[in-house]
Coordinates of C-alpha atoms in Angstrom, one line a residue:
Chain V
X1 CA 120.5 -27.9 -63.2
X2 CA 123.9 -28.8 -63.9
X3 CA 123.2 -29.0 -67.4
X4 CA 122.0 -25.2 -67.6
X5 CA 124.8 -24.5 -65.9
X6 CA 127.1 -26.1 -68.2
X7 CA 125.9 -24.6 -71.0
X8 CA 125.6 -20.9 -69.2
X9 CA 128.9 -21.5 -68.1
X10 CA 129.9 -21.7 -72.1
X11 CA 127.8 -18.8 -73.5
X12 CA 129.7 -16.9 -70.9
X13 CA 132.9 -17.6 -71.7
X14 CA 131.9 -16.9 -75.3
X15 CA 130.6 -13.3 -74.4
X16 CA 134.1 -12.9 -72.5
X17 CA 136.2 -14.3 -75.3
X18 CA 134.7 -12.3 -78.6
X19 CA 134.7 -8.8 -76.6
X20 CA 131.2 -8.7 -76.7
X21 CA 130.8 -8.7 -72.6
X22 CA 133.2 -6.2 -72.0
X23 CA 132.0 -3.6 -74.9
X24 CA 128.0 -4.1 -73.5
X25 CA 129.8 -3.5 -70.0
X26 CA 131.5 0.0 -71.2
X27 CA 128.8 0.8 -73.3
X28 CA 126.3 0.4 -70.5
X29 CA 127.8 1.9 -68.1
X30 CA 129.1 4.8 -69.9
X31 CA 125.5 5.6 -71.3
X32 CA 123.7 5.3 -68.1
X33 CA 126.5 6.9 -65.8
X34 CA 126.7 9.9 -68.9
X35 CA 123.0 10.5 -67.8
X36 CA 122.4 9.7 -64.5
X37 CA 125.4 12.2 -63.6
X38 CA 126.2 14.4 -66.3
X39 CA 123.3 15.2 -69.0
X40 CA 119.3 15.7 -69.1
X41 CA 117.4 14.9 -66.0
X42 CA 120.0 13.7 -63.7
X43 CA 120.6 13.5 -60.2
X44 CA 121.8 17.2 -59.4
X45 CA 119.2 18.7 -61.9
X46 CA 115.9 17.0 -59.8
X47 CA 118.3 17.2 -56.5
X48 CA 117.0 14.2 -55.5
X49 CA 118.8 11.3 -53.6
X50 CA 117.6 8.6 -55.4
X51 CA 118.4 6.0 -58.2
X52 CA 115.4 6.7 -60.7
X53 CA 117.3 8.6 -63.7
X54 CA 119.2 5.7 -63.2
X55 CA 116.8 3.3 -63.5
X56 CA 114.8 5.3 -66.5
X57 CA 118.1 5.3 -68.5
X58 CA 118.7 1.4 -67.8
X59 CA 114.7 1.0 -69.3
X60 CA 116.4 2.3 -72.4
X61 CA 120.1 0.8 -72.6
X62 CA 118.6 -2.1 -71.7
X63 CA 116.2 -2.5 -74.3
X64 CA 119.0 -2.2 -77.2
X65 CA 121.6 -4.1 -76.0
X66 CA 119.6 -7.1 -74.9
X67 CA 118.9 -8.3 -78.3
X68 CA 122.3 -7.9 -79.2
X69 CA 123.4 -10.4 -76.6
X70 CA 121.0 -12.5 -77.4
X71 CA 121.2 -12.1 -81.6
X72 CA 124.0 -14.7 -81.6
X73 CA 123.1 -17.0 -79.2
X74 CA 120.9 -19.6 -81.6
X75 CA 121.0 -17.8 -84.8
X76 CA 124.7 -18.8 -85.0
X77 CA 124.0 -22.4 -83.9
X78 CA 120.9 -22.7 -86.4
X79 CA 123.9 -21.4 -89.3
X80 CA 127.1 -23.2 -88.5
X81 CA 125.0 -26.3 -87.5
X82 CA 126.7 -26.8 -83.9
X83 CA 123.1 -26.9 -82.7
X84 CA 122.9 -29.8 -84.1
X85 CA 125.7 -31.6 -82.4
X86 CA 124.5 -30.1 -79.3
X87 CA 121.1 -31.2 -79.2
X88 CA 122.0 -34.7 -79.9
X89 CA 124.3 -34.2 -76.6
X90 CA 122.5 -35.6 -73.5
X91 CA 120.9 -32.3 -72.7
X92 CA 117.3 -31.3 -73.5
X93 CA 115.8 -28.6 -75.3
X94 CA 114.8 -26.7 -72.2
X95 CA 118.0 -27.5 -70.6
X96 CA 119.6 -26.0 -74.1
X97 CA 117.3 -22.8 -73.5
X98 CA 117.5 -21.9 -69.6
X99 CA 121.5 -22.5 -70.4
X100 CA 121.6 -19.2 -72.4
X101 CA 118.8 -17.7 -71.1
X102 CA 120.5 -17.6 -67.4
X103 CA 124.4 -16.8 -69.1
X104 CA 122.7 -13.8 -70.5
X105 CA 120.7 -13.0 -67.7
X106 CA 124.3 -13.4 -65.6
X107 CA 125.8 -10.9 -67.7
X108 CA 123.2 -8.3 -67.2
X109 CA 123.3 -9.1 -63.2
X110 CA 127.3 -8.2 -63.6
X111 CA 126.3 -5.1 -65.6
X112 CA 124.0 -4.0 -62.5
X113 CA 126.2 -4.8 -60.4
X114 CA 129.0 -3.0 -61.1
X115 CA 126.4 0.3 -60.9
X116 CA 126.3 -0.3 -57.2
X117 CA 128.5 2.5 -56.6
X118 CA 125.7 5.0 -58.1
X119 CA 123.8 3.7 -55.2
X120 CA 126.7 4.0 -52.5
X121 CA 127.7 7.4 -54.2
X122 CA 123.7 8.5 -53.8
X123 CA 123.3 7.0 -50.2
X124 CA 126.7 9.2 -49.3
X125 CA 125.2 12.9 -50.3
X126 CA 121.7 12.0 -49.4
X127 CA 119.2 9.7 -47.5
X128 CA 118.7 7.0 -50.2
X129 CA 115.3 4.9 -49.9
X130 CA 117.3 1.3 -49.9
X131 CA 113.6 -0.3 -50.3
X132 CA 112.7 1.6 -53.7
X133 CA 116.4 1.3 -54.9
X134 CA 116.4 -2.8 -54.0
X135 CA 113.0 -2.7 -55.9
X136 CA 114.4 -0.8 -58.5
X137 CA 117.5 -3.3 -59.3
X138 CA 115.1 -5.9 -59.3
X139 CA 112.5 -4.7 -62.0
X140 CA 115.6 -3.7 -64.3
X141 CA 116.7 -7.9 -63.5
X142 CA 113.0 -9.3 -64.5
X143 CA 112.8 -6.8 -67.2
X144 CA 115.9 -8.1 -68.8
X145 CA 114.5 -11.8 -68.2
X146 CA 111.7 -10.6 -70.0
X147 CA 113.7 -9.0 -73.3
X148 CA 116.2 -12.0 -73.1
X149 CA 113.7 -14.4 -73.5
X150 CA 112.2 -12.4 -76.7
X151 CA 115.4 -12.4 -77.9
X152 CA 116.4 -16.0 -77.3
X153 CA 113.4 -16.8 -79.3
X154 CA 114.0 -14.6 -82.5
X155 CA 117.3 -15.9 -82.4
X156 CA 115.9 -19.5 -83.0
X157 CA 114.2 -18.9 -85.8
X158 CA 116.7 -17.6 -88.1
X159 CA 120.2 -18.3 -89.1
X160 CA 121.0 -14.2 -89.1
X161 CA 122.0 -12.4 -86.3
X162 CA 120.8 -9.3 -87.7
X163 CA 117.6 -10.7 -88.4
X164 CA 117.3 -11.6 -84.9
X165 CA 118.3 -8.5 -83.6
X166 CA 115.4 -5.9 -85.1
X167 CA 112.8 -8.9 -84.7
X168 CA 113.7 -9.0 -81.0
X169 CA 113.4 -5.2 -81.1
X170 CA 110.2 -4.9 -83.3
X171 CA 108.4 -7.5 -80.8
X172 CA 109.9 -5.8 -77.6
X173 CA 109.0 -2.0 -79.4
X174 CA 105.9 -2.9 -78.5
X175 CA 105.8 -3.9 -75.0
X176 CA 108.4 -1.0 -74.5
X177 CA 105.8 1.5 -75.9
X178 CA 103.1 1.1 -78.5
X179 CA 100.6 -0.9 -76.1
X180 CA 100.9 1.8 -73.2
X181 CA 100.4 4.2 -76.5
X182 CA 97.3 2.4 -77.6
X183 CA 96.2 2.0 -74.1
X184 CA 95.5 6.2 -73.5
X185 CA 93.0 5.8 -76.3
X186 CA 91.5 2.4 -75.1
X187 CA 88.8 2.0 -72.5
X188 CA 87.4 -0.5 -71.2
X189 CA 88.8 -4.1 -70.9
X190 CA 90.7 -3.2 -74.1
X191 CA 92.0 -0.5 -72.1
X192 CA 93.1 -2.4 -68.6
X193 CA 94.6 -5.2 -71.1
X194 CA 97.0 -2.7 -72.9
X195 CA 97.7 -1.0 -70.0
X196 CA 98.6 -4.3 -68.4
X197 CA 101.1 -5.2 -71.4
X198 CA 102.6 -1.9 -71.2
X199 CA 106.1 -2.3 -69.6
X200 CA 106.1 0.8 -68.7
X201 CA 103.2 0.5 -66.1
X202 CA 105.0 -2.4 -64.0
X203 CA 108.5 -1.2 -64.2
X204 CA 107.7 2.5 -63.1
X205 CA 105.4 0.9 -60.2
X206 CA 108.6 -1.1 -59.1
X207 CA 110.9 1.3 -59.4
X208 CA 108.4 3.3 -57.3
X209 CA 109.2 0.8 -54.3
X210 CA 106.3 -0.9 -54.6
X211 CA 106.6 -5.0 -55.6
X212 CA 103.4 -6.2 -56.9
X213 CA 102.2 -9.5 -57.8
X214 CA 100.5 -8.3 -60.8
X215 CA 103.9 -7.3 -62.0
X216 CA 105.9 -10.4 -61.2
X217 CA 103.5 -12.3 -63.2
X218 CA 103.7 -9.8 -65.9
X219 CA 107.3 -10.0 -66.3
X220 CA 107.7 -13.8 -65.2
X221 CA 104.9 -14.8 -67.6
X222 CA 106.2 -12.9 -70.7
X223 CA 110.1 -14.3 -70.1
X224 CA 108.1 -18.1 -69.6
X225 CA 106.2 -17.4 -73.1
X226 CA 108.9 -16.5 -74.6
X227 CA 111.2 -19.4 -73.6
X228 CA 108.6 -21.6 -73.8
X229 CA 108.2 -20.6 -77.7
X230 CA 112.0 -20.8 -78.2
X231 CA 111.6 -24.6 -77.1
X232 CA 108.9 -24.9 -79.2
X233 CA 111.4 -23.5 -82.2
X234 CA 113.6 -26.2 -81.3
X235 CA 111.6 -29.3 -81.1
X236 CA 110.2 -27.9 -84.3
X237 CA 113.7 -28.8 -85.8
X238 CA 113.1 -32.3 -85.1
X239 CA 110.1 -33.0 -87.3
X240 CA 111.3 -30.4 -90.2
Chain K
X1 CA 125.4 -52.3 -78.9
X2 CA 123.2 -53.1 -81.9
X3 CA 121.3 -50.9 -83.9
X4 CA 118.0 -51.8 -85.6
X5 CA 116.8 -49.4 -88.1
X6 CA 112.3 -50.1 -88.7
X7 CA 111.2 -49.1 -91.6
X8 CA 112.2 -45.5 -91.7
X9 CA 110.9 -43.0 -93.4
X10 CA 111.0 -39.2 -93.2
X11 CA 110.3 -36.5 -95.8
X12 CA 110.9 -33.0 -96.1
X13 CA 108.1 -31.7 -97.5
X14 CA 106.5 -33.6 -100.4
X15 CA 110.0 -35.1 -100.9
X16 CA 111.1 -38.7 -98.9
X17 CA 114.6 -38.4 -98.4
X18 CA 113.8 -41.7 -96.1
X19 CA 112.1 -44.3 -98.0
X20 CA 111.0 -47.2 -95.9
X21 CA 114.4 -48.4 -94.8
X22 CA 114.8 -51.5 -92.5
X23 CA 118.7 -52.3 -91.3
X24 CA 120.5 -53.6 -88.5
X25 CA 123.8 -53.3 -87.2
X26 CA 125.9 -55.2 -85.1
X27 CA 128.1 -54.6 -81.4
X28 CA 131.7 -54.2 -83.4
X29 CA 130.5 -53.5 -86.6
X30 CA 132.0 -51.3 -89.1
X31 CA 129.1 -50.5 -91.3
X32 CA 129.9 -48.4 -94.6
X33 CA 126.5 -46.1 -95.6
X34 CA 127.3 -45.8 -98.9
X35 CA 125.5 -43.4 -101.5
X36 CA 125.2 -40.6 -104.4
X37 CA 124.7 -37.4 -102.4
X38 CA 121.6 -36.9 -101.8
X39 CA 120.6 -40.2 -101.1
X40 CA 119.8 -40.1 -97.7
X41 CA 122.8 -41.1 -95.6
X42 CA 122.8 -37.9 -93.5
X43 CA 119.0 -38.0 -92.9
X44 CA 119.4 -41.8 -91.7
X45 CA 122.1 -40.8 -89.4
X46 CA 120.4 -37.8 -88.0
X47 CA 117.9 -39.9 -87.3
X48 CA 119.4 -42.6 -85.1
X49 CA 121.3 -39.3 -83.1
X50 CA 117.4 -38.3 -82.2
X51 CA 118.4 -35.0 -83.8
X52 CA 115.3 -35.5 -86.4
X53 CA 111.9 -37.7 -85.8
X54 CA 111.0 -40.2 -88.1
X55 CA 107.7 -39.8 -89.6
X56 CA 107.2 -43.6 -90.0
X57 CA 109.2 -46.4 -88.5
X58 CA 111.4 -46.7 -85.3
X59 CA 114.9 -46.6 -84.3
X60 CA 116.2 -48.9 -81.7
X61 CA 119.6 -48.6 -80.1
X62 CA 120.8 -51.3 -77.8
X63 CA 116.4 -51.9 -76.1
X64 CA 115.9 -48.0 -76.0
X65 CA 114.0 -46.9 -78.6
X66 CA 114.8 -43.2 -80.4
X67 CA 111.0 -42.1 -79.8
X68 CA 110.8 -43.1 -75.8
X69 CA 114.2 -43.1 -74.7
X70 CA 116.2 -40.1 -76.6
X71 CA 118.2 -39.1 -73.6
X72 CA 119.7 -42.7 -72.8
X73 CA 120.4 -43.0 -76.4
X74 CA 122.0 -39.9 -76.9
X75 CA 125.0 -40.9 -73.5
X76 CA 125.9 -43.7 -75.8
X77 CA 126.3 -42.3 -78.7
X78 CA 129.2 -40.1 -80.3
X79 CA 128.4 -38.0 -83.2
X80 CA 130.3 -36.6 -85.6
X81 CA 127.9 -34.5 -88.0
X82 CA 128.2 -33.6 -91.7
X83 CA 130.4 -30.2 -92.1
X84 CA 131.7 -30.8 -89.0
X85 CA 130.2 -27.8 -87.0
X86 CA 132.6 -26.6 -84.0
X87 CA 132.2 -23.4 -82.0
X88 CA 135.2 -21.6 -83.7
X89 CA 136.0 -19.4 -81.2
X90 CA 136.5 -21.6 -78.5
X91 CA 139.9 -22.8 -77.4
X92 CA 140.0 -26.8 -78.1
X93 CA 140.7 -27.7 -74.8
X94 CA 137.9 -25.6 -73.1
X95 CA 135.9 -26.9 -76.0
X96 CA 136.4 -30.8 -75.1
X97 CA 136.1 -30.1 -71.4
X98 CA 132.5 -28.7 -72.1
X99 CA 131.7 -31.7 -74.2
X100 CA 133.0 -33.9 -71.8
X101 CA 131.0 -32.1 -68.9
X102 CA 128.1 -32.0 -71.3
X103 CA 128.5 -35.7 -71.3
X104 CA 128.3 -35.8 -67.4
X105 CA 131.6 -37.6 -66.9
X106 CA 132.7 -37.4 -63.2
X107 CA 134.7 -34.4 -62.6
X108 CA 137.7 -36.5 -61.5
X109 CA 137.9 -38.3 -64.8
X110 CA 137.3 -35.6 -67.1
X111 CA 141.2 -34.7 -67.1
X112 CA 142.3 -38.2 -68.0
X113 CA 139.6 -38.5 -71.0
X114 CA 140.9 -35.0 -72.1
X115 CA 144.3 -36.4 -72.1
X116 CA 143.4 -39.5 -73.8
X117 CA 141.0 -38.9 -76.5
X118 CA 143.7 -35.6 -77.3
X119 CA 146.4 -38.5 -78.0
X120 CA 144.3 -40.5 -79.7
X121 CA 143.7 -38.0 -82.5
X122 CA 146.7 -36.3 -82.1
X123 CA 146.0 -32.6 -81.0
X124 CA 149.0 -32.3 -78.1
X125 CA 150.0 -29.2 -80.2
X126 CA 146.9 -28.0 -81.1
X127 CA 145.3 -27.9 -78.1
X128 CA 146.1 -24.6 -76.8
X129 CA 144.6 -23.2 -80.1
X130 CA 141.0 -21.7 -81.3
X131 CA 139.2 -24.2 -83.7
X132 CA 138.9 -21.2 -85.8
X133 CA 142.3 -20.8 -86.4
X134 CA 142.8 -24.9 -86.9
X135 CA 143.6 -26.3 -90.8
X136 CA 140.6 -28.8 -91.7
X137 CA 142.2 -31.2 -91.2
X138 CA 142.8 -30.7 -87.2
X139 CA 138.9 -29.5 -87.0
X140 CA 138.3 -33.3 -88.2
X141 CA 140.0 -34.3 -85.5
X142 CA 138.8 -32.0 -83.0
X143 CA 135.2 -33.5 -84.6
X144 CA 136.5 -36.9 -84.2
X145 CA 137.7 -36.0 -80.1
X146 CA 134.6 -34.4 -79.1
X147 CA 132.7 -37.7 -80.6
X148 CA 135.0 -40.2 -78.5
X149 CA 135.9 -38.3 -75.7
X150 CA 133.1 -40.1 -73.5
X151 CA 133.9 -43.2 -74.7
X152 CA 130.7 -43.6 -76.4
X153 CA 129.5 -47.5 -77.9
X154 CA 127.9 -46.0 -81.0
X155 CA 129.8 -44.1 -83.1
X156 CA 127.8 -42.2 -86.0
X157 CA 130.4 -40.7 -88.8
X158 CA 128.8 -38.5 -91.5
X159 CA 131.6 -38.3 -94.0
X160 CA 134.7 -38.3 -91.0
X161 CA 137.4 -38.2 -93.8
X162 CA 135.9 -35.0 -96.0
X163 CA 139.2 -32.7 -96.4
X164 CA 141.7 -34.5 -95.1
X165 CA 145.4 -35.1 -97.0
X166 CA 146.1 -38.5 -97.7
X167 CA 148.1 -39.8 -94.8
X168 CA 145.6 -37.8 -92.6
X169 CA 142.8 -40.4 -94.0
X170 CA 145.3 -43.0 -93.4
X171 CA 145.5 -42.0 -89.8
X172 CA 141.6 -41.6 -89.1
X173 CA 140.9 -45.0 -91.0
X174 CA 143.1 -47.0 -88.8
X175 CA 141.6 -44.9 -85.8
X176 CA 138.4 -46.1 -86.8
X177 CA 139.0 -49.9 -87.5
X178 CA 140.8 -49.8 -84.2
X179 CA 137.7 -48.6 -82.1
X180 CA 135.1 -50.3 -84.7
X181 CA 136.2 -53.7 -82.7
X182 CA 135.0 -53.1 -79.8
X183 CA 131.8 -50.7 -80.6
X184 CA 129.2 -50.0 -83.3
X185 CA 130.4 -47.5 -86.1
X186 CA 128.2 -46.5 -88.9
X187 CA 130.2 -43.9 -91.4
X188 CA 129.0 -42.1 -94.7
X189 CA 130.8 -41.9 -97.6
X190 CA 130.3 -41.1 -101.1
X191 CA 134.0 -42.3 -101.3
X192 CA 134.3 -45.9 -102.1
X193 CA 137.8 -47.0 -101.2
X194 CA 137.1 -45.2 -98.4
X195 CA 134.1 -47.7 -97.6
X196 CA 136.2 -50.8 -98.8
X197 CA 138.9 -49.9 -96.5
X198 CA 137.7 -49.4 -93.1
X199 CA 134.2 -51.2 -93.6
X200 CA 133.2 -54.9 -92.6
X201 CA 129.5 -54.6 -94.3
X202 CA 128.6 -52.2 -96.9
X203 CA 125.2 -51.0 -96.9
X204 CA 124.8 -48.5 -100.5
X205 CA 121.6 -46.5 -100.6
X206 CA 120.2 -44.4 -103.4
X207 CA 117.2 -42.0 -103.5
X208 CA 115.8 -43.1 -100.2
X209 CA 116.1 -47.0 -100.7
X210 CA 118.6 -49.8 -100.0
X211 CA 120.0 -51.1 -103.1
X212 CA 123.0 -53.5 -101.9
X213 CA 123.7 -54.6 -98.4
X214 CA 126.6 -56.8 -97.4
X215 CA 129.8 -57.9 -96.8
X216 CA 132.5 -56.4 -99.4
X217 CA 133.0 -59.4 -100.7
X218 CA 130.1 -60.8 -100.9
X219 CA 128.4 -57.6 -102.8
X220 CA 131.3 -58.0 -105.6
X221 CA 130.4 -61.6 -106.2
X222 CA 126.6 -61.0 -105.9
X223 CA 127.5 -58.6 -109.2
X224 CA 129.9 -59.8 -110.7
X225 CA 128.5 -63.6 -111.4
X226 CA 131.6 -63.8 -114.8
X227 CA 134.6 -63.4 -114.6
X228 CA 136.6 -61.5 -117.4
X229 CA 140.0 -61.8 -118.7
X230 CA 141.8 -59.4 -120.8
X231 CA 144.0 -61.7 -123.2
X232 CA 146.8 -60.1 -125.5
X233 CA 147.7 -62.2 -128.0
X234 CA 150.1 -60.6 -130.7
X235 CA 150.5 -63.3 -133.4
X236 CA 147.6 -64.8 -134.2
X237 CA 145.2 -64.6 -136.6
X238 CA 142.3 -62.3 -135.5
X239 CA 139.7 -64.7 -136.4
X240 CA 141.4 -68.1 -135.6
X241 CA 142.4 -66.7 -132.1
X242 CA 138.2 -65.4 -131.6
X243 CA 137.1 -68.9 -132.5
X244 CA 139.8 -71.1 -130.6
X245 CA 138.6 -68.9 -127.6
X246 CA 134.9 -68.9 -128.3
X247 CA 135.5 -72.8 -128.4
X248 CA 136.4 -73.1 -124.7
X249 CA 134.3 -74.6 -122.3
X250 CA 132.7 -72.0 -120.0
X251 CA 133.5 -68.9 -122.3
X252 CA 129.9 -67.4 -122.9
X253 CA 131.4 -64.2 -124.9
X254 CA 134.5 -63.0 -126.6
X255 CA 134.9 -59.5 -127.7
X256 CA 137.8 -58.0 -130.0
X257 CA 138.4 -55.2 -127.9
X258 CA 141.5 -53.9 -130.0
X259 CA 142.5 -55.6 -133.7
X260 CA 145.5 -53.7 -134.0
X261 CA 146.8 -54.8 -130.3
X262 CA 145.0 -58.3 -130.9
X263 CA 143.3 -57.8 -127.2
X264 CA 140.5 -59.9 -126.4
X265 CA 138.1 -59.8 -123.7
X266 CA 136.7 -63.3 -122.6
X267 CA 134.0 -63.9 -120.2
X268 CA 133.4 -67.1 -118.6
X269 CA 132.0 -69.1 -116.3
X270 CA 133.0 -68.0 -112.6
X271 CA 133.3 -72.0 -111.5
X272 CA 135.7 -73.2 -114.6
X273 CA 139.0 -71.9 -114.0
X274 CA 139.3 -69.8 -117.1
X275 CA 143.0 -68.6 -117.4
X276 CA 144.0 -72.3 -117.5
X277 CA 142.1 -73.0 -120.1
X278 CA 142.9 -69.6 -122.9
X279 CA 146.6 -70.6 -121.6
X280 CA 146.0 -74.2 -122.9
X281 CA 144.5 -72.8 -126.1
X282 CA 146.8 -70.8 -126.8
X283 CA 149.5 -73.2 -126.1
X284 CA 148.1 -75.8 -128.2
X285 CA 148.2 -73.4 -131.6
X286 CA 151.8 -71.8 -130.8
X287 CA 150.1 -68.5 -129.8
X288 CA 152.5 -66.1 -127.4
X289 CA 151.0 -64.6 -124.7
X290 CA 151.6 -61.1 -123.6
X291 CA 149.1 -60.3 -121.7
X292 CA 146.4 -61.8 -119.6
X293 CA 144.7 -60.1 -116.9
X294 CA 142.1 -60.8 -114.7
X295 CA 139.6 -58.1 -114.6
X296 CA 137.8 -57.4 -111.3
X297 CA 134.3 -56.3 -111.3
X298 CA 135.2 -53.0 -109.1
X299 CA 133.0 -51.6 -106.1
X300 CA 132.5 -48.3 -108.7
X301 CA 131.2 -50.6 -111.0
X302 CA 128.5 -52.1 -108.7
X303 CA 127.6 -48.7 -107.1
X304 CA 127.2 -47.3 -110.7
X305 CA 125.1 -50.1 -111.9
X306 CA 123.0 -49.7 -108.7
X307 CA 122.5 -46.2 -108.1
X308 CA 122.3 -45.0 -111.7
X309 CA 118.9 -44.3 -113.3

């Protein structure tokens, strides 16, 4: 544990130190506060006191910017060979992996958290659902565990960050909409399994208010896979 | 710590960078790893770091072996790798402290190893910096700080002196004769003074396979066998001076290396003390010497006879 948290505790300081943390932060903000206030479907257009433009605008934010914090994070390592020196360190792979993984993943919690004046904002001119927005928050948290850990993992396979970054976007296109696509054609178990792989079935669910097992494992099994695989990409290194 | 290398042997693809290699080292040890590039030196060492798995053979360092007990291994050991890869946009005070933490040192003690191991390669004014913005020759250092700064018994140097001016490669060579007596040091070189001068055992490898491993000394005299003296004689007669010479006991050759100079070369016997005996000679017919010089087999001569072909 302390060795993940060394490690996050770099990564972070590295997001902090090359800009990168505070232009997603601008970036992210700006986007999502641009349309949940000011543009399109927002707030004072479907006079509703709740969070869900929010939330629908974060589904898409989100899904570009992750890879690009995660592009770097191996990808780099794998070309100016530090990953080398840093798995001969007494860490392990996993140890390597969950490091990044949670600094990322920290970054993204500060990104949402600094949003949490939408909510207090929303709660002040209407009566604010606290149970769908709490929901909400936390589908947008395991959905980012989710693309991080794509991203981690198309970062270990190549020594370009650019690379890494449409990979991670070309596997998580799919999950974000091609399989709920396919799935309206698809019946049967075909059907239910597309449906199933469709993030767009368990985020809109949670951000419903409604936290369902099925989703968790969805989300939590996906960011496992992907982890897992980046491990893999790193113990692969060892018997090149 | 000692370090017994098995019969190693690891390929990348169809190629064996890693032929069958079997060495050992010993606790305060200097060992040279001496080689054309190519030859394998950096696959050896990544090997005994656990960064890469052999595909035959074992590794042992002090009684853990590299394929059971990678993590205790890796505490003791201090590595600096080829290129010597930093992250260049980290300050290299906040880039030792992570290293050190990395390296589970107790929070109380981390300060005084930062302090220490930053003397010891001299980066007091560097410190504050970013690697990036470091010459090469401070990266080496920072290489060289992050590899000691947990006090490590192994020390694994691929090439520590690459880049470095002169007195800088002074300054690192002393470094690492100074902690190579208390702790195992393997270092790569393709640079052989380098080897000779900070080295107790040189160990020269080519294509995958040990070709010479010894003392320094010891490998020169394994090579040499003859010794050969360069002898100037200006006023003889070129081929009264070859025969009085070939007429010494011990000489097995003479060569005329330059008539108009009237320079010899004369190869003899290592045990009969050969510069006695031309001086004799030459004494005996009224020949002048000018010139008469030992010539040492060097350590580029016995790594180009070994690794060539």
């Amino acid at each position: 544990m302390k060795q993940v948290w060394n490690i996050a505790k770099r990564e972070l300081s590295a997001y902090f130190d090359s800009l990168m943390a505070y232009i997603l932060l601008i970036l992210f903000l700006g986007f999502s506060g641009f349309f949940t206030w000011i543009y399109g479907s927002d707030i004072f257009y479907i006079k509703q006191a709740t969070l869900v433009p929010f939330f629908n605008i974060a589904f898409w934010t989100l899904f570009f910017f992750i890879p690009a914090l995660t592009m770097r994070m191996l990808s780099e390592e794998n070309r100016s060979g530090t990953l080398e020196l840093l798995l001969t360190k007494p860490v392990s792979n996993w140890q390597v992996v969950m490091g990044k993984f949670t600094a990322s993943l920290l970054l993204i919690a500060i990104a949402l958290l600094l949003t949490l004046p939408y909510a207090i904002t929303i709660s002040a001119i209407g009566n604010l659902d606290a149970g769908q927005a709490f929901s909400g928050y936390f589908a947008l948290l395991l959905f980012s565990a989710m693309y991080i850990s794509i991203g981690l993992f198309t970062s270990s396979f190549t020594k370009n960050q650019i690379v890494s970054y449409l990979m991670a976007l070309f596997i998580g296109v799919f999950f974000q909409i091609i399989f709920g696509m396919l799935s309206m054609n698809a019946y049967g178990f075909a059907g239910r399994l597309l449906d199933y792989l469709s993030v767009a079935t368990h985020f809109q669910s949670m951000t419903r208010g409604v936290i369902d097992s099925r989703d968790l494992i969805f989300f939590l099994g996906v960011s496992f896979i992907g982890l897992v695989l980046t491990e893999a990409m790193l113990i692969k290194k060892r018997f090149a | 710590m000692d370090i017994v290398v098995e019969n190693l042997t690891k390929s990348y693809g169809t190629q064996k960078a890693v032929n069958n290699i079997s060495f050992k080292v010993k606790t305060g040890e200097v060992l040279g790893f001496l080689g054309p590039n190519g030859a394998g030196k950096s696959t050896t060492m990544r090997a005994i770091t656990t960064f890469l798995n052999p595909d035959e053979g074992d590794i042992y360092v002090g009684n853990y072996s590299i394929k059971t007990d990678a993590d205790k291994i890796k505490k003791s050991i201090g590595y600096l790798p080829e290129n010597n890869p930093l992250y260049e946009d980290m300050p290299v005070i906040d880039y030792l402290r992570f290293v050190a933490e990395i390296h589970e040192i107790p929070r109380a003690d981390i300060e005084d190893k930062m302090i220490n191991v930053i003397a010891t390669c001299g980066l007091e004014k560097e410190k504050h910096k970013k690697i990036g913005e470091l010459s090469k020759g401070y990266k080496q250092r920072v290489g060289l700080a992050q590899a000691l700064i947990h006090s490590p018994e192994v020390l694994i140097l691929d090439e520590p002196t690459v880049g470095l001016d002169p007195n800088q490669i002074k300054e690192i060579r002393e470094l690492i004769k100074k902690i190579g007596r208390q702790k195992t040091v393997i270092l790569s070189s393709h640079i052989l003074a380098e080897v000779e001068a900070t080295c107790d055992r040189i160990l020269i490898i080519n294509k995958g396979k040990i070709v010479a491993d010894g003392k320094t000394e010891d490998l020169r005299k394994q090579t040499q066998g003859k010794q050969l003296l360069k002898v100037r004689i200006p006023d003889a007669n070129m081929n009264e001076a070859f025969e009085a010479l070939r007429a010494i006991d011990g000489v097995v050759l003479v060569d005329i290396t330059d008539k108009e100079q009237r320079i010899f070369e004369v190869q003899g016997d290592h045990e009969k003390d050969l510069p006695r005996a031309v001086f004799e000679t030459c004494v005996k017919n009224n020949w002048v010497i000018t010139q008469l010089t030992p010539v040492e087999t060097k350590l580029e001569d016995i790594f180009m006879k070994l690794t060539s072909g």
